[in-house]
Amino acid sequence: MTLKTENVVAVLLFVGLFIFPLFVNPYQVMNLSYFLSMVFLSLSLALIWGYCGIFSFGQAVFFGVGGYFYALFTMNSQLSVITPIGFILGIVLGGIVAWILGYFMFYGGVNDVFVGLITLCLTLVLETFMGQTAGSEWKIGQVGLGGFNGINGIPTLQIGSLSLTGNNFYYFVLVILLIVFGLLKFFTLSKFGSSVIAIRENRDRTRLLGYNVPKIQSFVFAIGGALASLSGILYASWGSYITPSVFGLTSATIPVILVAAGGRKNFTASIIFTLLYYWFSQTLSASGNQFALIILGLTLILAILFVPDGLVVALFNGCDRLFSRNKSKVKLEKGNLHEEKIS
């Protein structure tokens, strides 16, 4: 691995996250567990938008699909030991739903801004529909959908006799994040990852080179849907509730802003900026976290105007240039000293 600022920061970040519970109280651990759960949503968008060029507002859809499925599956079974099955099936379902949607869009020739419009409309339709399911007739099995009140009392994840709460849940989420991050980094260096980036840069040229562009787009979109669904399941397990607001416009927009402002072509930047936003949002929650949204919007505007590659990426690149300049200066000084000794 090349010694770059991004790689050093990523290592330090994960080391810091692993030792974090040793120095804080359980409440802060619980909060960071929530922040980490939302990181998967940002990573899903960074994958499909930053690396494949698919701009989408639909990650909130897959987030909600995963969360609602996990809630309905586990509450109908009424067995805590079955929660891992609901966890896995929810991730798979999110990927399948994303693949079906992607299949019709990409094989139908829908791309660019129209993908964003279709996925945005889908989020609004689902939020409106789920908000009207408060009646007693809206049940799946024995569990009512609850309308705008959503579903409460969702079981927490349990592996065998181990209930994933507190530090257990935190480390469970963190280990999954580390695995996903490693797989995504490996993906970017693989041959398939290169074909995905080629599609982002020029779809027509990639198609002429013999690649099945719609197939690759559908697959990447499905992986992004599975990651977003994973985020929704962790969120539902963490808070033991889920509401139709997860499908809403705000929920659909926030990942787009976070990824764009942090750096959509960089997974480490997406993680850092997402954690910073949710920490900042919670810090302002006493006076209304809408201020966090306003500041986030202003940050995005500034990022687009001055650092279109993202704020965090700009910092990475700046540190790399500084390090490279200092390294070159040291080499030059050593060369001059060597010449003086010879002479």
Short mmCIF file of C-alpha atoms in Angstrom, two decimals:
data_model
loop_
_atom_site.label_atom_id
_atom_site.label_comp_id
_atom_site.label_asym_id
_atom_site.label_seq_id
_atom_site.Cartn_x
_atom_site.Cartn_y
_atom_site.Cartn_z
CA MET A 1 0.00 0.00 0.00
CA THR A 2 1.37 3.39 -0.98
CA LEU A 3 2.25 5.65 1.93
CA LYS A 4 -0.29 8.37 1.29
CA THR A 5 -2.09 10.67 3.69
CA GLU A 6 -5.38 8.89 3.04
CA ASN A 7 -3.94 5.50 4.00
CA VAL A 8 -2.27 6.84 7.14
CA VAL A 9 -5.47 8.62 8.21
CA ALA A 10 -7.55 5.49 7.54
CA VAL A 11 -5.31 3.37 9.77
CA LEU A 12 -5.31 5.98 12.55
CA LEU A 13 -9.08 6.37 12.23
CA PHE A 14 -9.81 2.67 12.70
CA VAL A 15 -7.28 2.37 15.54
CA GLY A 16 -8.96 5.32 17.24
CA LEU A 17 -12.41 3.83 16.73
CA PHE A 18 -11.34 0.50 18.25
CA ILE A 19 -9.98 2.10 21.43
CA PHE A 20 -12.72 4.73 21.68
CA PRO A 21 -14.96 2.79 24.14
CA LEU A 22 -12.05 2.57 26.60
CA PHE A 23 -12.11 6.31 27.26
CA VAL A 24 -15.78 7.32 27.11
CA ASN A 25 -19.09 6.49 28.77
CA PRO A 26 -21.69 4.03 27.39
CA TYR A 27 -23.89 6.87 26.11
CA GLN A 28 -21.13 8.15 23.83
CA VAL A 29 -20.45 4.60 22.61
CA MET A 30 -24.14 4.23 21.76
CA ASN A 31 -24.09 7.48 19.80
CA LEU A 32 -21.02 6.54 17.82
CA SER A 33 -22.64 3.18 17.05
CA TYR A 34 -25.42 5.11 15.33
CA PHE A 35 -22.94 7.28 13.44
CA LEU A 36 -21.07 4.22 12.22
CA SER A 37 -24.31 2.58 11.11
CA MET A 38 -25.03 5.57 8.87
CA VAL A 39 -21.57 5.40 7.31
CA PHE A 40 -22.63 2.38 5.22
CA LEU A 41 -25.28 4.55 3.57
CA SER A 42 -22.62 7.05 2.50
CA LEU A 43 -20.31 4.28 1.31
CA SER A 44 -23.09 2.82 -0.83
CA LEU A 45 -23.50 6.13 -2.64
CA ALA A 46 -19.75 6.70 -2.91
CA LEU A 47 -19.54 3.33 -4.66
CA ILE A 48 -22.26 3.82 -7.24
CA TRP A 49 -21.81 7.58 -7.80
CA GLY A 50 -18.13 8.18 -7.12
CA TYR A 51 -16.82 5.08 -8.89
CA CYS A 52 -19.52 4.16 -11.41
CA GLY A 53 -20.98 7.59 -12.15
CA ILE A 54 -24.57 6.65 -11.17
CA PHE A 55 -26.13 9.63 -9.43
CA SER A 56 -28.97 8.37 -7.23
CA PHE A 57 -31.35 9.55 -4.53
CA GLY A 58 -32.51 5.97 -4.05
CA GLN A 59 -30.20 4.86 -1.24
CA ALA A 60 -32.87 5.92 1.26
CA VAL A 61 -35.24 3.44 -0.42
CA PHE A 62 -32.91 0.49 0.15
CA PHE A 63 -32.14 1.76 3.65
CA GLY A 64 -35.85 1.65 4.46
CA VAL A 65 -36.41 -1.69 2.73
CA GLY A 66 -33.71 -3.30 4.85
CA GLY A 67 -34.89 -1.72 8.08
CA TYR A 68 -38.58 -2.54 7.57
CA PHE A 69 -37.86 -6.09 6.43
CA TYR A 70 -35.69 -6.77 9.46
CA ALA A 71 -38.38 -5.35 11.76
CA LEU A 72 -41.21 -7.38 10.21
CA PHE A 73 -39.21 -10.60 9.97
CA THR A 74 -37.89 -10.59 13.52
CA MET A 75 -41.09 -9.36 15.17
CA ASN A 76 -43.22 -11.96 13.42
CA SER A 77 -40.84 -14.76 14.35
CA GLN A 78 -40.72 -13.60 18.00
CA LEU A 79 -37.40 -15.42 18.41
CA SER A 80 -34.30 -13.41 19.23
CA VAL A 81 -31.99 -16.15 17.98
CA ILE A 82 -33.39 -15.75 14.47
CA THR A 83 -32.30 -12.11 14.16
CA PRO A 84 -29.06 -13.01 12.28
CA ILE A 85 -31.21 -14.64 9.57
CA GLY A 86 -33.27 -11.46 9.27
CA PHE A 87 -30.03 -9.49 9.15
CA ILE A 88 -28.65 -11.50 6.23
CA LEU A 89 -31.95 -11.76 4.34
CA GLY A 90 -32.50 -8.00 4.70
CA ILE A 91 -29.14 -7.26 3.09
CA VAL A 92 -29.86 -9.70 0.27
CA LEU A 93 -33.34 -8.24 -0.25
CA GLY A 94 -31.94 -4.71 -0.51
CA GLY A 95 -29.49 -5.90 -3.16
CA ILE A 96 -32.23 -7.70 -5.11
CA VAL A 97 -34.56 -4.68 -5.07
CA ALA A 98 -31.69 -2.47 -6.25
CA TRP A 99 -30.76 -4.93 -8.99
CA ILE A 100 -34.35 -5.10 -10.29
CA LEU A 101 -34.62 -1.31 -10.35
CA GLY A 102 -31.18 -1.00 -11.94
CA TYR A 103 -31.99 -3.66 -14.54
CA PHE A 104 -34.99 -1.75 -15.87
CA MET A 105 -33.18 1.58 -15.77
CA PHE A 106 -29.82 0.65 -17.30
CA TYR A 107 -31.01 -1.91 -19.83
CA GLY A 108 -33.70 0.60 -20.73
CA GLY A 109 -31.04 3.22 -21.49
CA VAL A 110 -31.85 5.46 -18.51
CA ASN A 111 -28.78 7.26 -17.24
CA ASP A 112 -27.42 10.47 -15.73
CA VAL A 113 -29.95 12.94 -14.33
CA PHE A 114 -32.93 10.70 -15.14
CA VAL A 115 -31.69 8.04 -12.71
CA GLY A 116 -31.66 10.72 -10.03
CA LEU A 117 -35.21 11.76 -10.89
CA ILE A 118 -36.58 8.21 -10.92
CA THR A 119 -34.97 7.29 -7.61
CA LEU A 120 -36.09 10.57 -6.03
CA CYS A 121 -39.69 9.97 -7.11
CA LEU A 122 -39.50 6.44 -5.70
CA THR A 123 -38.42 7.73 -2.28
CA LEU A 124 -41.28 10.25 -2.19
CA VAL A 125 -43.84 7.65 -3.27
CA LEU A 126 -42.72 5.19 -0.60
CA GLU A 127 -42.73 7.83 2.13
CA THR A 128 -46.25 8.89 1.18
CA PHE A 129 -47.50 5.31 1.00
CA MET A 130 -45.93 4.17 4.27
CA GLY A 131 -47.29 7.23 6.03
CA GLN A 132 -50.83 6.11 5.18
CA THR A 133 -50.54 2.65 6.73
CA ALA A 134 -51.72 3.54 10.23
CA GLY A 135 -54.95 1.53 9.99
CA SER A 136 -55.33 -1.86 11.62
CA GLU A 137 -55.75 -3.45 8.19
CA TRP A 138 -52.13 -2.58 7.30
CA LYS A 139 -50.42 -5.59 8.80
CA ILE A 140 -47.85 -8.06 7.64
CA GLY A 141 -48.30 -11.15 9.75
CA GLN A 142 -48.98 -9.93 13.27
CA VAL A 143 -47.05 -6.66 12.92
CA GLY A 144 -48.76 -3.41 11.96
CA LEU A 145 -46.89 -0.94 9.77
CA GLY A 146 -47.92 1.94 12.02
CA GLY A 147 -48.16 4.77 9.49
CA PHE A 148 -46.11 7.83 10.45
CA ASN A 149 -45.53 6.31 13.89
CA GLY A 150 -43.65 3.47 12.26
CA ILE A 151 -42.73 0.23 13.99
CA ASN A 152 -41.48 0.17 17.58
CA GLY A 153 -40.03 -2.60 19.72
CA ILE A 154 -37.77 -4.06 17.04
CA PRO A 155 -35.51 -6.77 18.51
CA THR A 156 -31.80 -6.09 18.74
CA LEU A 157 -29.40 -8.39 16.95
CA GLN A 158 -28.43 -11.50 18.86
CA ILE A 159 -25.76 -14.02 17.94
CA GLY A 160 -26.40 -17.18 19.91
CA SER A 161 -26.73 -16.14 23.52
CA LEU A 162 -24.86 -12.87 22.94
CA SER A 163 -27.13 -9.82 22.67
CA LEU A 164 -25.55 -7.09 20.55
CA THR A 165 -26.10 -4.05 22.72
CA GLY A 166 -23.72 -1.43 24.08
CA ASN A 167 -20.07 -2.21 23.37
CA ASN A 168 -20.99 -5.51 21.72
CA PHE A 169 -23.09 -3.75 19.09
CA TYR A 170 -20.44 -1.05 18.64
CA TYR A 171 -17.66 -3.53 17.90
CA PHE A 172 -19.97 -5.60 15.71
CA VAL A 173 -20.68 -2.57 13.52
CA LEU A 174 -17.04 -1.48 13.55
CA VAL A 175 -15.74 -4.90 12.45
CA ILE A 176 -18.28 -5.01 9.62
CA LEU A 177 -17.24 -1.50 8.58
CA LEU A 178 -13.58 -2.51 8.54
CA ILE A 179 -14.37 -5.56 6.39
CA VAL A 180 -16.55 -3.57 3.99
CA PHE A 181 -13.94 -0.81 3.75
CA GLY A 182 -11.22 -3.35 2.96
CA LEU A 183 -13.36 -5.02 0.30
CA LEU A 184 -14.19 -1.67 -1.31
CA LYS A 185 -10.50 -0.69 -1.39
CA PHE A 186 -9.67 -4.06 -2.96
CA PHE A 187 -12.48 -3.51 -5.46
CA THR A 188 -11.00 -0.20 -6.62
CA LEU A 189 -7.68 -1.91 -7.35
CA SER A 190 -9.19 -4.90 -9.17
CA LYS A 191 -9.71 -5.36 -12.90
CA PHE A 192 -13.47 -5.17 -12.43
CA GLY A 193 -13.03 -1.93 -10.49
CA SER A 194 -11.12 -0.50 -13.43
CA SER A 195 -14.01 -1.33 -15.76
CA VAL A 196 -16.42 0.40 -13.37
CA ILE A 197 -14.26 3.54 -13.35
CA ALA A 198 -14.06 3.36 -17.15
CA ILE A 199 -17.87 3.46 -17.28
CA ARG A 200 -17.86 6.53 -15.08
CA GLU A 201 -15.39 8.30 -17.35
CA ASN A 202 -16.96 7.37 -20.68
CA ARG A 203 -19.82 4.87 -21.06
CA ASP A 204 -19.84 4.86 -24.85
CA ARG A 205 -16.12 4.19 -25.15
CA THR A 206 -16.33 1.41 -22.56
CA ARG A 207 -19.21 -0.18 -24.48
CA LEU A 208 -17.19 -0.04 -27.71
CA LEU A 209 -14.34 -1.83 -25.95
CA GLY A 210 -16.68 -4.81 -25.47
CA TYR A 211 -17.90 -4.37 -21.90
CA ASN A 212 -21.54 -5.05 -21.03
CA VAL A 213 -22.15 -1.63 -19.46
CA PRO A 214 -25.78 -2.17 -18.28
CA LYS A 215 -24.80 -5.47 -16.63
CA ILE A 216 -21.92 -3.88 -14.74
CA GLN A 217 -24.07 -0.88 -13.75
CA SER A 218 -26.85 -3.14 -12.48
CA PHE A 219 -24.39 -5.20 -10.44
CA VAL A 220 -22.74 -2.17 -8.84
CA PHE A 221 -26.16 -0.64 -8.16
CA ALA A 222 -27.18 -3.90 -6.43
CA ILE A 223 -24.07 -3.84 -4.22
CA GLY A 224 -24.85 -0.24 -3.33
CA GLY A 225 -28.42 -1.26 -2.46
CA ALA A 226 -27.17 -4.07 -0.23
CA LEU A 227 -24.86 -1.68 1.64
CA ALA A 228 -27.69 0.82 2.13
CA SER A 229 -29.94 -1.99 3.35
CA LEU A 230 -27.22 -3.03 5.81
CA SER A 231 -27.23 0.51 7.14
CA GLY A 232 -31.02 0.43 7.57
CA ILE A 233 -30.92 -2.88 9.44
CA LEU A 234 -28.24 -1.65 11.84
CA TYR A 235 -30.24 1.54 12.39
CA ALA A 236 -33.42 -0.41 13.18
CA SER A 237 -31.57 -2.73 15.54
CA TRP A 238 -29.80 0.18 17.24
CA GLY A 239 -32.90 2.26 17.93
CA SER A 240 -35.52 -0.54 18.03
CA TYR A 241 -37.77 1.54 15.77
CA ILE A 242 -38.18 2.70 12.18
CA THR A 243 -40.54 5.24 10.60
CA PRO A 244 -41.47 6.30 7.04
CA SER A 245 -39.21 9.34 7.44
CA VAL A 246 -36.31 7.09 6.41
CA PHE A 247 -37.77 7.25 2.88
CA GLY A 248 -38.17 11.05 3.00
CA LEU A 249 -36.52 13.80 0.99
CA THR A 250 -34.15 14.74 3.81
CA SER A 251 -33.03 11.14 4.27
CA ALA A 252 -32.48 10.82 0.52
CA THR A 253 -30.57 14.09 0.21
CA ILE A 254 -28.20 13.94 3.19
CA PRO A 255 -26.04 11.07 1.82
CA VAL A 256 -25.67 12.93 -1.48
CA ILE A 257 -24.44 16.07 0.29
CA LEU A 258 -22.14 14.16 2.64
CA VAL A 259 -20.49 12.22 -0.17
CA ALA A 260 -20.21 15.25 -2.46
CA ALA A 261 -18.77 17.54 0.21
CA GLY A 262 -16.36 14.97 1.64
CA GLY A 263 -15.19 13.51 -1.66
CA ARG A 264 -17.31 11.13 -3.67
CA LYS A 265 -14.35 9.32 -5.24
CA ASN A 266 -12.78 8.49 -1.90
CA PHE A 267 -14.20 6.01 0.64
CA THR A 268 -12.05 7.27 3.52
CA ALA A 269 -13.25 10.82 2.94
CA SER A 270 -16.87 9.66 2.92
CA ILE A 271 -16.41 7.91 6.27
CA ILE A 272 -14.73 10.89 7.91
CA PHE A 273 -17.19 13.49 6.66
CA THR A 274 -20.20 11.35 7.61
CA LEU A 275 -18.92 10.87 11.16
CA LEU A 276 -18.17 14.58 11.47
CA TYR A 277 -21.62 15.57 10.23
CA TYR A 278 -23.56 13.30 12.59
CA TRP A 279 -21.38 14.34 15.53
CA PHE A 280 -21.88 18.00 14.63
CA SER A 281 -25.62 17.49 14.10
CA GLN A 282 -26.01 15.89 17.51
CA THR A 283 -23.93 18.62 19.15
CA LEU A 284 -26.38 21.20 17.83
CA SER A 285 -29.46 19.09 18.62
CA ALA A 286 -30.09 21.03 21.83
CA SER A 287 -30.84 24.14 19.76
CA GLY A 288 -32.27 22.31 16.74
CA ASN A 289 -30.24 20.18 14.35
CA GLN A 290 -31.71 22.04 11.37
CA PHE A 291 -28.74 24.35 11.83
CA ALA A 292 -26.51 21.41 10.97
CA LEU A 293 -28.39 20.99 7.68
CA ILE A 294 -27.95 24.70 6.89
CA ILE A 295 -24.22 24.55 7.61
CA LEU A 296 -23.95 21.32 5.62
CA GLY A 297 -25.63 22.99 2.66
CA LEU A 298 -23.27 25.96 2.82
CA THR A 299 -20.33 23.58 3.06
CA LEU A 300 -21.48 21.81 -0.10
CA ILE A 301 -21.77 25.09 -1.98
CA LEU A 302 -18.26 26.10 -0.95
CA ALA A 303 -16.94 22.66 -1.84
CA ILE A 304 -18.48 22.79 -5.33
CA LEU A 305 -17.10 26.29 -5.93
CA PHE A 306 -13.57 25.84 -4.60
CA VAL A 307 -12.81 22.13 -4.06
CA PRO A 308 -15.05 20.08 -6.39
CA ASP A 309 -13.20 16.88 -5.46
CA GLY A 310 -14.35 17.27 -1.84
CA LEU A 311 -13.08 19.00 1.29
CA VAL A 312 -11.47 15.96 2.89
CA VAL A 313 -9.88 14.87 -0.40
CA ALA A 314 -8.48 18.37 -0.83
CA LEU A 315 -6.83 18.07 2.59
CA PHE A 316 -5.42 14.65 1.66
CA ASN A 317 -3.98 16.01 -1.59
CA GLY A 318 -2.57 19.08 0.13
CA CYS A 319 -0.76 16.96 2.72
CA ASP A 320 0.56 14.64 -0.01
CA ARG A 321 1.95 17.60 -1.98
CA LEU A 322 3.54 19.06 1.15
CA PHE A 323 5.11 15.73 2.06
CA SER A 324 6.34 15.21 -1.50
CA ARG A 325 7.85 18.71 -1.60
CA ASN A 326 9.66 18.19 1.69
CA LYS A 327 10.89 14.79 0.55
CA SER A 328 12.25 16.25 -2.69
CA LYS A 329 13.95 19.04 -0.74
CA VAL A 330 15.65 16.51 1.56
CA LYS A 331 16.86 14.50 -1.44
CA LEU A 332 18.23 17.64 -3.08
CA GLU A 333 20.08 18.64 0.07
CA LYS A 334 21.55 15.14 0.41
CA GLY A 335 22.63 15.28 -3.24
CA ASN A 336 24.33 18.64 -2.78
CA LEU A 337 26.09 17.39 0.37
CA HIS A 338 27.31 14.30 -1.47
CA GLU A 339 28.69 16.43 -4.31
CA GLU A 340 30.52 18.65 -1.81
CA LYS A 341 32.16 15.62 -0.21
CA ILE A 342 33.32 14.33 -3.60
CA SER A 343 34.74 17.69 -4.57
#
